[in-house]
Amino acid sequence: MWRLKVADGGNNPHIYSTNNFVGRQTWEFDPDYGIPEERAKVEAARENFWKNRYQVPASSDLLWRMQFLKEKNFKQTIPQVRVGDDEKIKKETAIIAMRRGAHFFSALQASDGHWPAENAGPLFFLPPLVFCLYITGHLDTIFPGEFRKEILRYLYCHQNEDGGWGLHMEGHSVMFCTTLNYICMRILGEGRDGGKDNACTRGRKWICDHGGVTFIPSWGKTWLSILGLFDWSGCNPMPPEFWFFPSFLPLHQGKLSSHSRVVYMSMSYLYCKRFVGPITPLVLELREELFLHYSEINWKKVRHLCAKEDLYYSHPLIQDLIWDILYICAEPLLTGWPFKNLRQKALEVMMKHIHYEDENSRYITVGCVEKVLSRIPDFIWVGEDGIKITFGSQAWDTSFALQALLACNITNEIGATLKKGHEFIKESQVKDNPSGDFKSMHRHISKGAWTFSDQDHGWQVSDCTAEGLKCCLLFSTMPPEIVGVKMEPERLFDSVNIVLSLQSKNGGLAIWEPAGALEWLEMLNPVEFMGDVVIEHETVECTVSAIQALVLFKKLYPEHRKREVDNFIKNATKYIEDVQMPDGSWYGNWGVCFTYASWFALAGLAAAGKTYHNCLAIRRGVEFLLNSQTDDGGWGESYLSCPNKKYTPLEGNRSNLVQTGWALMGLISSGQAERDPTPLQRAAKLLINSQMEDGDFPQQDVTGVFNKNCMLHYAAYRNIFPLWALAEYVRWVPMP
């Protein structure tokens, strides 16, 4: 059976940690682990997912949950409650449901204080890792039999009914992921017509029926060139000389978003080296399977091709013109004498930056797209749907989990859980800035920040920092004998310094680094299937997290950088009001979508002192949420809202419990209980009646997103937000 290990450094002498691996989560397969009954439960979970994969594509993340509940011998002792159709919610009933959820969720806490969880969804993360291991000859070592079995399970589970694979687990089939996953199956040993339910045959048919592999987007062209299935001359140039551009130019590497910068460093290096892996018999077979006449392809004519199914951002004419100039004029010039020496120097500079990023993230890197091979276990996750690549959202999930549990106000029952969580948050704060002259490496300060995952990751994230700061501030007001020693003021000040440093001129905050590059640079977005990737952009969610953190900080430390904090809150609040949509909602960049951001916005405005009576933005936001409530009392928004930038309800006007929790908390923060508690009562009834026998909540639609068009599955959300919403309901809504 598979088993999750926590805070375990393993026996790899080449990796190291800044905090003894607190927050690290890795999986191992132990053939002797588990009794027959437990193995039967795992198989039943796998079979159940397979049967329902088209209805609920997101896994319930059951394997580690079964393990933890068994190890802690958890049994739900609080009786289940229900509210009748015509019955009003009694306070006792709401408290019981809340306590049941809190006790169940507390049992899922890891030994180091964090809450493990899957954070996955995109279907282009896993195949490139398999490609790398195949090319380097380490596939059998890193992914032996049981790993291969679970990787293939994941590919089968997320193949669409039409035979293709989507950009993410809920998406329509696209050329990019269908091609990558087809090749992945073949590398892992499936024959050209093999795979469960004829997976290979169906995948190949989809590719052929939609124009063929030459229509794969640019990232796919790069990966196929590395594999030897495409020719580098069929790719647009990625000149490393860009790294010599002076900083006063609008297009400068330091002005790119962190992810774009790191991704394209590696891609540019491989492009310039024209690296191609071993041309194995399998590669030759794949050329025949995926192309009609491989040797006859005019590669330079396929550079701009992209399947319509993949196309989210269509390149403007000016971008294609730039690519053509680089391809026809610049590339021949830069690769010949005397300029080839300049290229070599550019590659050396680029490799210096790559090594710097590796070392300062303890080889975890900023994200799994840019991943290096020494920390593969940190990105592997195992669910009932198989092995997938996960981002790792330990700090993010835990900060929300702790705030939800604190809102329950049952410290006497879950004090030990809160104390462990507090210790994890403190241990996860980044203690130092990046090494050396980090500004010359285009890095921002990080001392005092929290990352998305664990301390070793090292990359400051604005909203993770704000949410971590909020937790530490809340714990600092509680008895240390219950929740542990509070964080030292100097470390709180470091966090405040990070938050203040990330505000843009318009008052908003971006996610990783200060925004400020010119917006027109997004016209040069080379990624056809995602949006807003070139530069950093301010978001409602990051801005609100910062407002809430600094408002709380100001109450506890009113004189620390008083003027700066006051100005920050004032400008951030104005930003929230300025970016409200015409229908009263706000667009969500990290959650689905208008419901998510509207919860944040209403809570942020309320924290800043705005009310329903003195703030038009709040009144319009409340109206939006009330108008989008479903017949069963909940809220349900489709992921399609994100790419389309237009509110789209779930098919059949279904509700989603996570989104219901968001909307309920947004309305409560706006004072809805004082005006008309009926919508709140309907939402709370849905949450209470949806709770499962053990205190869990059912897994439903995916609720996370990034770069407009790619969805993320936050498996812990289904526990955190219904629980948090019930806690706020108990606190603020009058009940008999």
XYZ file of C-alpha atoms in Angstrom:
736
model
C 0.000 0.000 0.000
C 0.968 3.630 -0.424
C 1.885 5.608 2.661
C 2.390 9.337 3.169
C 5.490 10.438 5.098
C 5.712 13.854 6.724
C 8.772 15.999 7.536
C 11.041 13.187 6.366
C 14.320 14.107 4.698
C 14.865 10.594 3.421
C 18.369 9.322 2.745
C 19.256 11.512 -0.224
C 22.602 13.164 0.645
C 22.134 15.795 -2.063
C 19.107 17.581 -0.602
C 19.010 19.799 2.446
C 16.535 21.829 4.463
C 16.370 25.153 6.250
C 13.990 23.881 8.958
C 14.513 20.124 9.232
C 12.026 19.425 6.422
C 8.986 20.745 8.297
C 6.097 20.666 5.832
C 7.695 18.150 3.485
C 5.276 15.463 2.290
C 6.438 12.433 0.311
C 4.947 9.081 -0.640
C 6.400 5.584 -0.463
C 5.048 2.222 -1.563
C 5.281 -0.424 1.165
C 4.158 -3.869 -0.058
C 3.737 -5.043 3.552
C 1.706 -2.081 4.784
C -1.980 -2.505 5.581
C -4.265 -5.408 6.348
C -6.577 -7.016 3.765
C -9.593 -4.979 4.878
C -7.680 -1.716 4.416
C -6.425 -2.735 0.999
C -9.969 -3.624 0.031
C -11.106 -0.107 1.022
C -8.416 1.427 -1.177
C -9.474 -0.696 -4.139
C -13.109 0.201 -3.525
C -12.181 3.902 -3.544
C -10.351 3.442 -6.848
C -13.260 1.612 -8.400
C -15.726 4.219 -7.172
C -13.659 7.018 -8.684
C -13.446 5.187 -12.010
C -17.214 4.730 -12.166
C -17.904 8.385 -11.391
C -14.913 10.023 -13.080
C -16.977 11.968 -15.619
C -19.385 13.280 -12.966
C -16.679 14.225 -10.399
C -13.252 14.424 -12.081
C -11.507 15.635 -8.901
C -10.301 12.976 -6.500
C -11.512 12.921 -2.901
C -7.863 12.495 -1.819
C -8.778 9.428 0.204
C -5.568 7.400 0.496
C -3.720 9.539 3.016
C -6.971 10.357 4.807
C -7.607 6.646 5.376
C -4.038 6.318 6.652
C -4.245 9.242 9.095
C -7.682 8.345 10.443
C -6.475 4.793 11.067
C -3.225 5.911 12.731
C -5.140 8.269 15.015
C -7.927 5.752 15.573
C -10.439 8.490 14.810
C -14.103 7.701 15.362
C -16.729 10.394 15.048
C -18.524 10.432 18.402
C -20.708 13.499 17.833
C -24.099 12.434 16.395
C -25.026 13.571 12.898
C -27.690 16.284 12.601
C -30.147 17.281 9.896
C -32.468 20.250 9.378
C -35.926 19.532 7.982
C -37.347 21.278 4.921
C -39.616 23.578 6.881
C -37.483 23.637 10.001
C -35.430 26.598 11.211
C -31.824 26.004 12.201
C -31.401 25.838 15.947
C -28.166 27.115 17.437
C -27.485 23.741 19.004
C -27.810 22.048 15.606
C -25.399 24.465 13.909
C -22.877 24.096 16.730
C -23.037 20.303 16.532
C -22.400 20.332 12.765
C -19.525 22.748 13.259
C -17.957 20.648 16.031
C -18.282 17.485 13.967
C -16.456 19.153 11.084
C -13.769 20.573 13.361
C -13.050 17.246 15.077
C -12.890 15.372 11.786
C -10.605 17.960 10.212
C -8.365 18.057 13.284
C -7.804 14.323 12.898
C -6.321 14.983 9.447
C -3.538 17.196 10.792
C -0.005 15.887 10.193
C 2.541 15.365 12.941
C 4.401 18.575 12.048
C 1.198 20.633 12.279
C 0.216 21.102 8.627
C -2.675 19.650 6.656
C -1.521 17.542 3.714
C -3.653 17.719 0.590
C -3.599 17.242 -3.131
C -3.092 20.415 -5.126
C -3.259 19.302 -8.746
C -5.475 19.401 -11.804
C -3.432 20.438 -14.890
C -2.775 17.484 -17.185
C 0.493 18.758 -18.654
C 2.585 18.503 -15.474
C 3.210 14.760 -15.303
C 4.226 13.716 -18.860
C 7.283 16.016 -19.131
C 8.696 14.491 -15.949
C 8.330 11.037 -17.472
C 10.001 12.354 -20.643
C 12.980 13.674 -18.657
C 13.487 10.397 -16.839
C 13.201 8.478 -20.106
C 15.774 10.701 -21.821
C 18.235 10.532 -18.911
C 17.827 6.788 -18.460
C 16.474 6.988 -14.907
C 12.850 6.039 -15.547
C 13.086 2.524 -14.106
C 14.970 3.761 -11.037
C 12.688 6.645 -10.116
C 9.429 5.118 -11.309
C 9.506 1.330 -10.733
C 6.500 -0.916 -11.248
C 4.013 0.419 -8.699
C 4.753 4.014 -9.689
C 4.171 3.237 -13.359
C 0.944 1.474 -12.505
C -0.404 4.512 -10.642
C 0.765 6.989 -13.293
C -1.078 5.009 -15.931
C -4.130 4.857 -13.673
C -4.115 8.649 -13.523
C -3.875 8.960 -17.302
C -6.759 6.526 -17.806
C -8.917 8.184 -15.145
C -8.637 11.604 -16.741
C -9.017 10.685 -20.398
C -12.132 12.344 -21.769
C -14.946 10.378 -23.357
C -13.880 11.581 -26.817
C -10.428 10.019 -26.318
C -8.460 13.201 -25.650
C -7.141 14.867 -22.523
C -8.013 18.383 -21.378
C -5.676 21.116 -20.245
C -7.004 20.284 -16.785
C -9.174 17.526 -15.369
C -12.491 19.270 -16.113
C -11.505 20.746 -19.462
C -12.354 19.833 -23.043
C -9.756 17.834 -24.966
C -6.771 19.732 -26.355
C -3.885 18.801 -28.658
C -1.230 19.737 -26.097
C -2.279 17.373 -23.323
C -3.613 14.636 -25.587
C -0.258 14.366 -27.348
C 1.788 14.528 -24.151
C -0.314 11.941 -22.348
C -0.373 9.616 -25.364
C 3.437 9.677 -25.537
C 3.596 9.183 -21.778
C 1.508 6.003 -22.011
C 3.764 4.654 -24.751
C 6.943 5.408 -22.760
C 5.457 3.652 -19.743
C 5.047 0.467 -21.744
C 1.646 0.573 -23.386
C 1.514 -0.597 -27.012
C 0.207 1.617 -29.788
C -3.241 0.080 -29.313
C -2.900 -0.620 -25.593
C -4.189 0.969 -22.431
C -7.382 0.595 -20.450
C -10.495 0.935 -22.614
C -8.291 1.271 -25.726
C -6.775 4.460 -24.297
C -3.920 4.672 -26.829
C -6.077 3.988 -29.874
C -8.672 6.543 -28.793
C -6.017 9.147 -27.954
C -4.247 8.738 -31.281
C -7.559 8.973 -33.152
C -8.356 12.252 -31.405
C -4.979 13.653 -32.463
C -5.463 12.624 -36.083
C -9.049 13.873 -36.188
C -7.988 17.344 -35.003
C -5.245 18.143 -37.469
C -2.294 16.191 -36.141
C 0.647 16.916 -33.871
C 1.983 19.837 -35.912
C -0.910 21.818 -34.379
C 0.439 21.362 -30.841
C 1.084 24.700 -29.004
C 4.582 26.116 -28.587
C 5.354 24.408 -25.263
C 4.414 21.095 -26.857
C 6.641 21.803 -29.851
C 9.520 22.370 -27.427
C 8.977 19.118 -25.535
C 8.574 17.096 -28.712
C 11.790 18.616 -30.096
C 13.614 17.539 -26.945
C 12.232 14.013 -27.388
C 13.236 13.870 -31.038
C 9.628 13.843 -32.262
C 9.741 17.342 -33.689
C 12.462 19.428 -35.293
C 13.816 22.494 -33.526
C 13.397 24.396 -36.788
C 9.648 24.054 -36.208
C 9.910 26.144 -33.019
C 9.991 29.903 -32.691
C 13.352 31.252 -31.441
C 14.033 31.839 -27.751
C 17.224 33.933 -27.887
C 19.183 34.088 -24.612
C 20.690 37.417 -25.667
C 17.496 38.870 -24.221
C 19.264 38.584 -20.867
C 21.674 41.320 -21.928
C 18.919 43.894 -22.418
C 19.440 46.992 -20.229
C 16.976 47.510 -17.391
C 15.613 50.791 -18.769
C 13.969 48.948 -21.655
C 10.296 47.943 -21.205
C 11.184 44.375 -22.176
C 13.708 43.314 -19.552
C 14.017 39.957 -17.791
C 13.583 41.540 -14.372
C 10.176 42.854 -15.426
C 8.790 39.462 -16.377
C 6.659 37.443 -13.983
C 8.687 35.025 -11.889
C 7.245 31.917 -13.527
C 7.771 33.177 -17.077
C 11.320 34.158 -16.257
C 12.251 30.785 -14.821
C 10.360 28.674 -17.388
C 11.810 30.424 -20.388
C 15.365 30.367 -19.033
C 15.371 26.584 -19.259
C 13.501 26.465 -22.554
C 15.829 29.025 -24.120
C 18.915 27.125 -22.995
C 17.659 23.866 -24.505
C 16.586 25.655 -27.678
C 20.015 27.212 -28.174
C 21.730 23.881 -27.587
C 19.214 22.231 -29.928
C 19.179 19.431 -27.393
C 17.652 16.145 -28.551
C 17.398 12.993 -26.475
C 18.409 9.537 -27.703
C 16.569 8.478 -30.864
C 15.352 5.133 -29.587
C 13.238 2.572 -31.444
C 10.229 3.883 -29.502
C 10.896 7.443 -30.706
C 10.991 6.176 -34.296
C 7.707 4.304 -33.738
C 6.099 7.437 -32.317
C 7.165 9.442 -35.357
C 5.247 6.996 -37.537
C 2.227 6.927 -35.225
C 1.866 10.677 -34.770
C 2.842 11.997 -38.209
C 1.718 10.916 -41.657
C 5.052 11.632 -43.388
C 7.544 12.796 -40.781
C 10.471 13.200 -43.211
C 8.430 15.391 -45.569
C 7.270 18.007 -43.040
C 8.249 21.610 -43.821
C 9.055 22.525 -40.239
C 9.389 26.270 -40.665
C 5.782 26.442 -41.872
C 4.351 24.821 -38.730
C 5.857 27.284 -36.218
C 2.662 29.326 -35.848
C 0.194 26.442 -35.991
C -2.030 25.847 -32.969
C -5.169 23.707 -32.710
C -8.314 25.756 -32.181
C -9.139 23.580 -29.159
C -5.924 24.781 -27.460
C -6.147 28.421 -28.404
C -6.998 30.714 -25.487
C -4.680 33.608 -26.306
C -4.352 34.172 -30.040
C -1.051 35.769 -30.993
C -1.512 39.244 -32.487
C 0.066 39.969 -35.830
C 2.854 42.011 -34.233
C 3.962 39.014 -32.163
C 4.108 36.703 -35.184
C 6.041 39.377 -37.041
C 8.600 39.534 -34.212
C 8.948 35.734 -34.254
C 9.503 35.782 -38.020
C 12.166 38.492 -37.788
C 13.968 36.529 -35.087
C 13.667 33.294 -37.059
C 14.684 34.618 -40.490
C 17.167 37.361 -39.594
C 18.354 37.319 -35.984
C 18.863 33.616 -35.382
C 21.210 33.003 -38.368
C 23.156 36.122 -37.394
C 23.475 35.254 -33.693
C 24.581 31.676 -34.336
C 27.362 32.639 -36.787
C 30.701 34.341 -36.401
C 31.397 36.684 -34.665
C 28.155 36.756 -32.681
C 28.287 33.128 -31.585
C 30.633 34.203 -28.781
C 27.906 36.545 -27.556
C 25.467 33.647 -27.537
C 27.853 31.505 -25.520
C 28.227 34.301 -23.000
C 24.440 34.681 -22.831
C 24.051 30.965 -22.152
C 26.591 31.192 -19.332
C 24.662 34.065 -17.759
C 21.426 32.158 -18.115
C 22.867 29.035 -16.513
C 24.118 31.161 -13.617
C 20.536 32.297 -13.017
C 19.231 28.721 -13.299
C 21.701 27.475 -10.689
C 20.891 30.420 -8.431
C 17.189 29.590 -8.555
C 17.874 25.912 -7.851
C 20.077 26.629 -4.854
C 17.810 29.255 -3.309
C 14.783 26.974 -3.501
C 16.685 23.947 -2.202
C 16.131 22.494 -5.700
C 12.345 22.663 -5.366
C 12.162 25.628 -7.822
C 9.391 28.203 -8.032
C 6.881 25.664 -9.404
C 6.549 22.164 -10.781
C 6.682 23.283 -14.440
C 10.278 24.385 -13.813
C 11.113 21.349 -11.675
C 14.572 19.820 -11.440
C 15.114 16.112 -10.985
C 16.678 16.080 -7.516
C 13.406 16.752 -5.629
C 10.924 14.626 -7.573
C 9.388 13.062 -4.413
C 8.310 16.526 -3.235
C 5.995 16.870 -6.232
C 4.493 13.372 -6.337
C 0.996 12.842 -4.953
C -1.018 9.632 -4.788
C -4.804 9.541 -4.782
C -7.466 7.013 -5.603
C -7.131 8.212 -9.205
C -3.397 7.453 -9.325
C -0.136 9.410 -9.241
C -0.139 13.041 -10.212
C 2.131 16.079 -9.861
C 1.164 18.472 -7.080
C 2.177 22.068 -6.451
C 2.353 21.658 -2.695
C 0.072 24.090 -0.850
C 1.018 23.273 2.741
C 1.378 26.812 4.118
C -1.601 28.141 2.167
C -4.002 25.376 3.199
C -2.818 25.370 6.804
C -3.236 29.122 7.268
C -6.867 28.866 6.137
C -7.411 25.674 8.150
C -6.244 27.371 11.338
C -8.422 30.420 10.773
C -11.420 28.139 10.223
C -10.701 26.237 13.438
C -10.081 29.427 15.403
C -13.445 30.756 14.182
C -15.116 27.698 15.737
C -14.207 29.044 19.182
C -13.803 25.591 20.713
C -10.212 25.948 21.871
C -10.939 23.761 24.879
C -11.668 20.855 22.503
C -8.973 21.340 19.846
C -6.208 23.169 21.713
C -3.545 20.599 20.814
C -4.423 20.904 17.128
C -4.163 24.681 17.246
C -0.822 24.546 19.042
C 0.707 22.206 16.467
C -0.637 24.329 13.643
C 0.775 27.456 15.248
C 4.199 25.821 15.484
C 4.049 24.831 11.820
C 3.204 28.374 10.750
C 6.073 29.797 12.794
C 8.513 27.178 11.480
C 7.438 27.868 7.905
C 8.238 31.568 7.821
C 11.167 32.398 5.539
C 13.991 33.685 7.741
C 16.326 35.236 5.153
C 16.451 37.006 1.838
C 17.781 35.115 -1.193
C 21.533 34.662 -1.053
C 24.159 37.101 -2.280
C 23.320 40.025 -4.533
C 19.744 38.881 -5.058
C 18.642 42.089 -6.755
C 21.068 41.443 -9.615
C 19.388 38.027 -9.954
C 16.003 39.765 -10.255
C 14.758 38.484 -6.914
C 12.694 40.404 -4.369
C 13.206 40.385 -0.603
C 11.820 37.273 1.102
C 12.785 37.637 4.782
C 9.583 37.411 6.815
C 7.506 35.880 4.023
C 5.512 32.704 3.773
C 5.632 30.554 0.675
C 2.838 28.576 -0.920
C 4.292 25.297 0.342
C 7.114 25.114 2.896
C 10.039 27.194 4.082
C 12.548 25.412 1.846
C 10.706 26.656 -1.238
C 11.911 30.150 -0.384
C 9.710 32.158 -2.777
C 7.690 34.906 -1.099
C 3.979 34.923 -1.946
C 1.947 37.993 -1.047
C -1.321 36.390 0.072
C 0.420 33.439 1.748
C 2.480 35.952 3.706
C -0.602 37.916 4.685
C -2.546 34.805 5.736
C 0.429 33.480 7.718
C 0.791 36.850 9.410
C -2.920 36.856 10.290
C -2.561 33.455 11.955
C 0.412 34.550 14.044
C -1.343 37.742 15.087
C -4.477 35.844 16.111
C -2.448 33.333 18.114
C -0.530 36.158 19.807
C -3.762 37.213 21.533
C -4.354 33.747 23.016
C -2.925 32.073 26.138
C 0.542 30.646 25.313
C -0.057 27.649 27.579
C -2.781 26.577 25.121
C -1.480 27.615 21.697
C 2.242 27.991 22.321
C 4.658 30.894 22.476
C 3.718 33.807 20.261
C 5.944 34.926 17.410
C 8.561 37.556 18.234
C 7.552 41.101 17.190
C 10.651 41.459 14.989
C 9.512 38.540 12.834
C 6.043 40.065 12.563
C 7.666 43.313 11.479
C 9.592 41.425 8.799
C 6.306 40.112 7.423
C 4.757 43.565 7.430
C 7.791 44.826 5.542
C 7.234 42.205 2.848
C 3.554 43.077 2.486
C 4.228 46.808 2.295
C 6.935 46.270 -0.322
C 4.585 44.447 -2.695
C 1.942 47.148 -3.153
C 1.649 48.667 -6.619
C 0.937 52.285 -7.469
C -2.741 51.473 -8.032
C -3.021 50.067 -4.492
C -3.254 46.404 -5.476
C -0.893 43.508 -4.857
C 0.378 40.881 -7.254
C 1.191 37.356 -6.136
C 4.991 36.946 -6.257
C 6.742 40.233 -6.873
C 5.784 43.905 -7.226
C 3.802 44.603 -10.370
C 4.788 47.565 -12.463
C 5.742 46.432 -15.945
C 3.829 47.897 -18.861
C 0.535 46.120 -19.550
C 1.104 46.003 -23.312
C 3.844 43.431 -22.741
C 1.059 40.856 -22.412
C 0.633 41.214 -26.171
C 3.858 39.219 -26.378
C 2.422 36.290 -24.410
C 3.854 33.238 -26.244
C 1.685 30.717 -24.362
C -1.369 30.021 -26.487
C -3.371 28.222 -23.790
C -3.048 30.621 -20.822
C -3.466 34.320 -20.129
C -1.618 36.937 -18.072
C 1.681 35.055 -18.013
C 4.234 37.642 -19.124
C 4.176 40.117 -16.231
C 2.875 40.308 -12.672
C -0.725 41.495 -12.254
C -2.508 42.812 -9.178
C -5.368 40.662 -7.904
C -8.309 41.213 -5.593
C -7.481 38.185 -3.452
C -3.873 39.136 -2.711
C -4.869 42.724 -1.981
C -7.632 41.753 0.445
C -5.449 39.289 2.349
C -2.987 42.128 2.870
C -5.714 44.555 4.003
C -7.005 42.096 6.591
C -3.517 41.305 7.883
C -2.498 44.946 8.258
C -5.792 45.975 9.877
C -5.257 43.293 12.516
C -1.584 44.227 12.860
C -2.514 47.877 13.338
C -4.774 46.986 16.257
C -1.963 45.141 18.024
C 0.968 47.366 17.006
C -0.626 50.770 16.311
C 2.624 52.769 16.161
C 4.729 50.552 13.923
C 5.168 52.302 10.542
C 1.805 53.909 11.212
C 1.687 56.252 8.234
C 2.790 53.561 5.778
C 0.265 51.063 7.096
C -2.554 53.607 7.004
C -1.721 54.647 3.441
C -1.452 51.017 2.375
C -4.913 50.173 3.691
C -6.423 53.323 2.174
C -4.920 52.703 -1.278
C -5.659 48.972 -1.226
C -9.288 49.640 -0.329
C -9.600 52.080 -3.204
C -8.130 49.438 -5.544
C -10.838 46.957 -4.469
C -13.550 49.502 -5.179
C -11.989 50.478 -8.505
C -11.849 46.963 -9.971
C -15.428 45.947 -9.183
C -17.251 44.512 -12.198
C -20.387 46.150 -13.669
C -22.617 43.420 -12.162
C -21.251 44.081 -8.660
C -18.896 41.100 -8.553
C -15.113 40.889 -8.593
C -13.017 38.672 -10.875
C -11.118 35.900 -9.126
C -7.607 35.050 -10.306
C -6.932 32.132 -7.954
C -10.379 30.660 -7.304
C -13.580 30.044 -9.263
C -14.253 32.847 -9.812
C -16.581 35.786 -9.196
C -17.934 34.056 -6.091
C -14.413 33.586 -4.726
C -13.244 37.143 -5.316
C -16.522 38.633 -4.100
C -16.084 36.868 -0.754
C -12.607 38.330 -0.483
C -13.655 41.801 -1.584
C -16.594 42.084 0.804
C -14.491 40.823 3.698
C -11.664 43.210 2.830
C -13.890 46.255 2.561
C -15.508 45.381 5.885
C -12.085 44.980 7.514
C -11.133 48.428 6.239
C -14.150 49.929 8.002
C -16.611 50.050 5.114
C -20.230 49.044 5.694
C -23.310 48.242 3.654
C -24.670 51.679 4.486
C -21.641 53.813 3.611
C -20.128 51.825 0.713
C -21.771 51.411 -2.685
C -19.305 48.672 -3.626
C -20.496 46.517 -0.725
C -24.146 47.040 -1.618
C -23.501 46.055 -5.232
C -21.422 43.044 -4.169
C -24.168 41.840 -1.845
C -26.725 42.226 -4.622
C -24.561 40.087 -6.923
C -24.301 37.274 -4.381
C -27.984 37.334 -3.511
C -28.937 37.228 -7.179
C -26.701 34.228 -7.851
C -27.956 32.061 -4.958
C -29.349 28.762 -6.213
C -32.722 27.217 -5.464
C -31.298 24.886 -2.805
C -29.771 27.805 -0.902
C -26.208 27.402 -2.100
C -23.945 28.868 -4.750
C -22.463 27.061 -7.718
C -20.180 28.625 -10.314
C -18.614 26.875 -13.295
C -14.891 27.026 -13.997
C -15.904 28.481 -17.374
C -16.348 31.827 -15.619
C -12.561 32.062 -15.417
C -11.562 31.819 -19.097
C -14.715 33.530 -20.340
C -14.568 36.297 -17.715
C -18.330 36.111 -17.413
C -20.308 34.597 -14.542
C -21.447 31.095 -15.513
C -23.478 28.897 -13.142
C -22.778 25.209 -12.807
C -24.673 22.986 -15.218
C -28.159 22.287 -13.919
C -27.811 25.179 -11.434
C -26.097 22.840 -9.004
C -24.526 24.117 -5.796
C -20.927 23.716 -4.713
C -20.335 23.545 -0.974
C -16.980 25.328 -1.097
C -18.435 28.217 -3.078
C -21.450 28.223 -0.779
C -19.061 28.702 2.114
C -17.358 31.604 0.354
C -20.613 33.381 -0.456
C -22.023 32.799 3.014
C -18.949 34.350 4.643
C -19.001 37.260 2.200
C -22.600 38.076 3.043
C -22.023 37.693 6.778
C -19.079 40.123 6.633
C -21.345 42.662 4.933
C -23.878 42.565 7.780
C -26.522 40.485 5.984
C -27.636 38.913 9.270
C -28.924 42.292 10.421
C -30.813 43.020 7.190
C -32.329 39.667 6.220
C -30.858 36.410 7.560
C -33.008 34.201 5.309
C -30.378 33.732 2.544
C -27.829 32.856 5.220
C -30.160 30.342 6.827
C -30.788 28.621 3.496
C -27.042 28.361 2.818
C -26.232 27.069 6.303
C -29.001 24.468 6.024
C -27.429 23.166 2.815
C -24.014 22.885 4.476
C -25.396 21.112 7.546
C -27.467 18.658 5.534
C -24.573 17.925 3.162
C -22.203 16.906 5.939
C -21.256 13.234 5.826
C -21.543 10.704 8.616
C -17.941 11.091 9.779
C -17.951 14.903 9.639
C -16.381 15.168 6.180
C -17.956 16.965 3.229
C -18.299 15.458 -0.257
C -15.869 16.297 -3.052
C -17.458 18.300 -5.846
C -16.280 20.525 -8.695
C -12.791 22.008 -8.916
C -12.585 25.468 -7.325
C -9.036 26.732 -7.997
C -7.522 28.400 -11.066
C -4.365 30.076 -12.365
C -3.579 32.140 -15.461
C -7.253 32.426 -16.419
C -7.571 29.071 -18.192
C -6.101 26.313 -16.047
C -7.933 24.847 -13.067
C -6.477 23.652 -9.772
C -7.976 21.109 -7.396
C -7.518 22.143 -3.757
C -8.611 18.963 -2.008
C -8.602 20.536 1.473
C -11.058 23.256 0.486
C -14.045 20.957 0.881
C -13.302 20.775 4.615
C -11.953 24.254 5.284
C -14.603 26.522 3.829
C -17.865 24.780 4.775
C -16.474 24.494 8.312
C -15.340 28.119 8.410
C -18.689 29.317 7.061
C -20.595 27.347 9.694
C -18.370 28.828 12.389
C -19.086 32.364 11.173
C -22.786 31.523 10.966
C -22.798 30.343 14.582
C -21.009 33.506 15.663
C -22.982 36.153 13.791
C -26.440 34.901 12.853
C -29.175 34.884 15.537
C -30.789 31.463 16.056
C -33.372 30.032 18.432
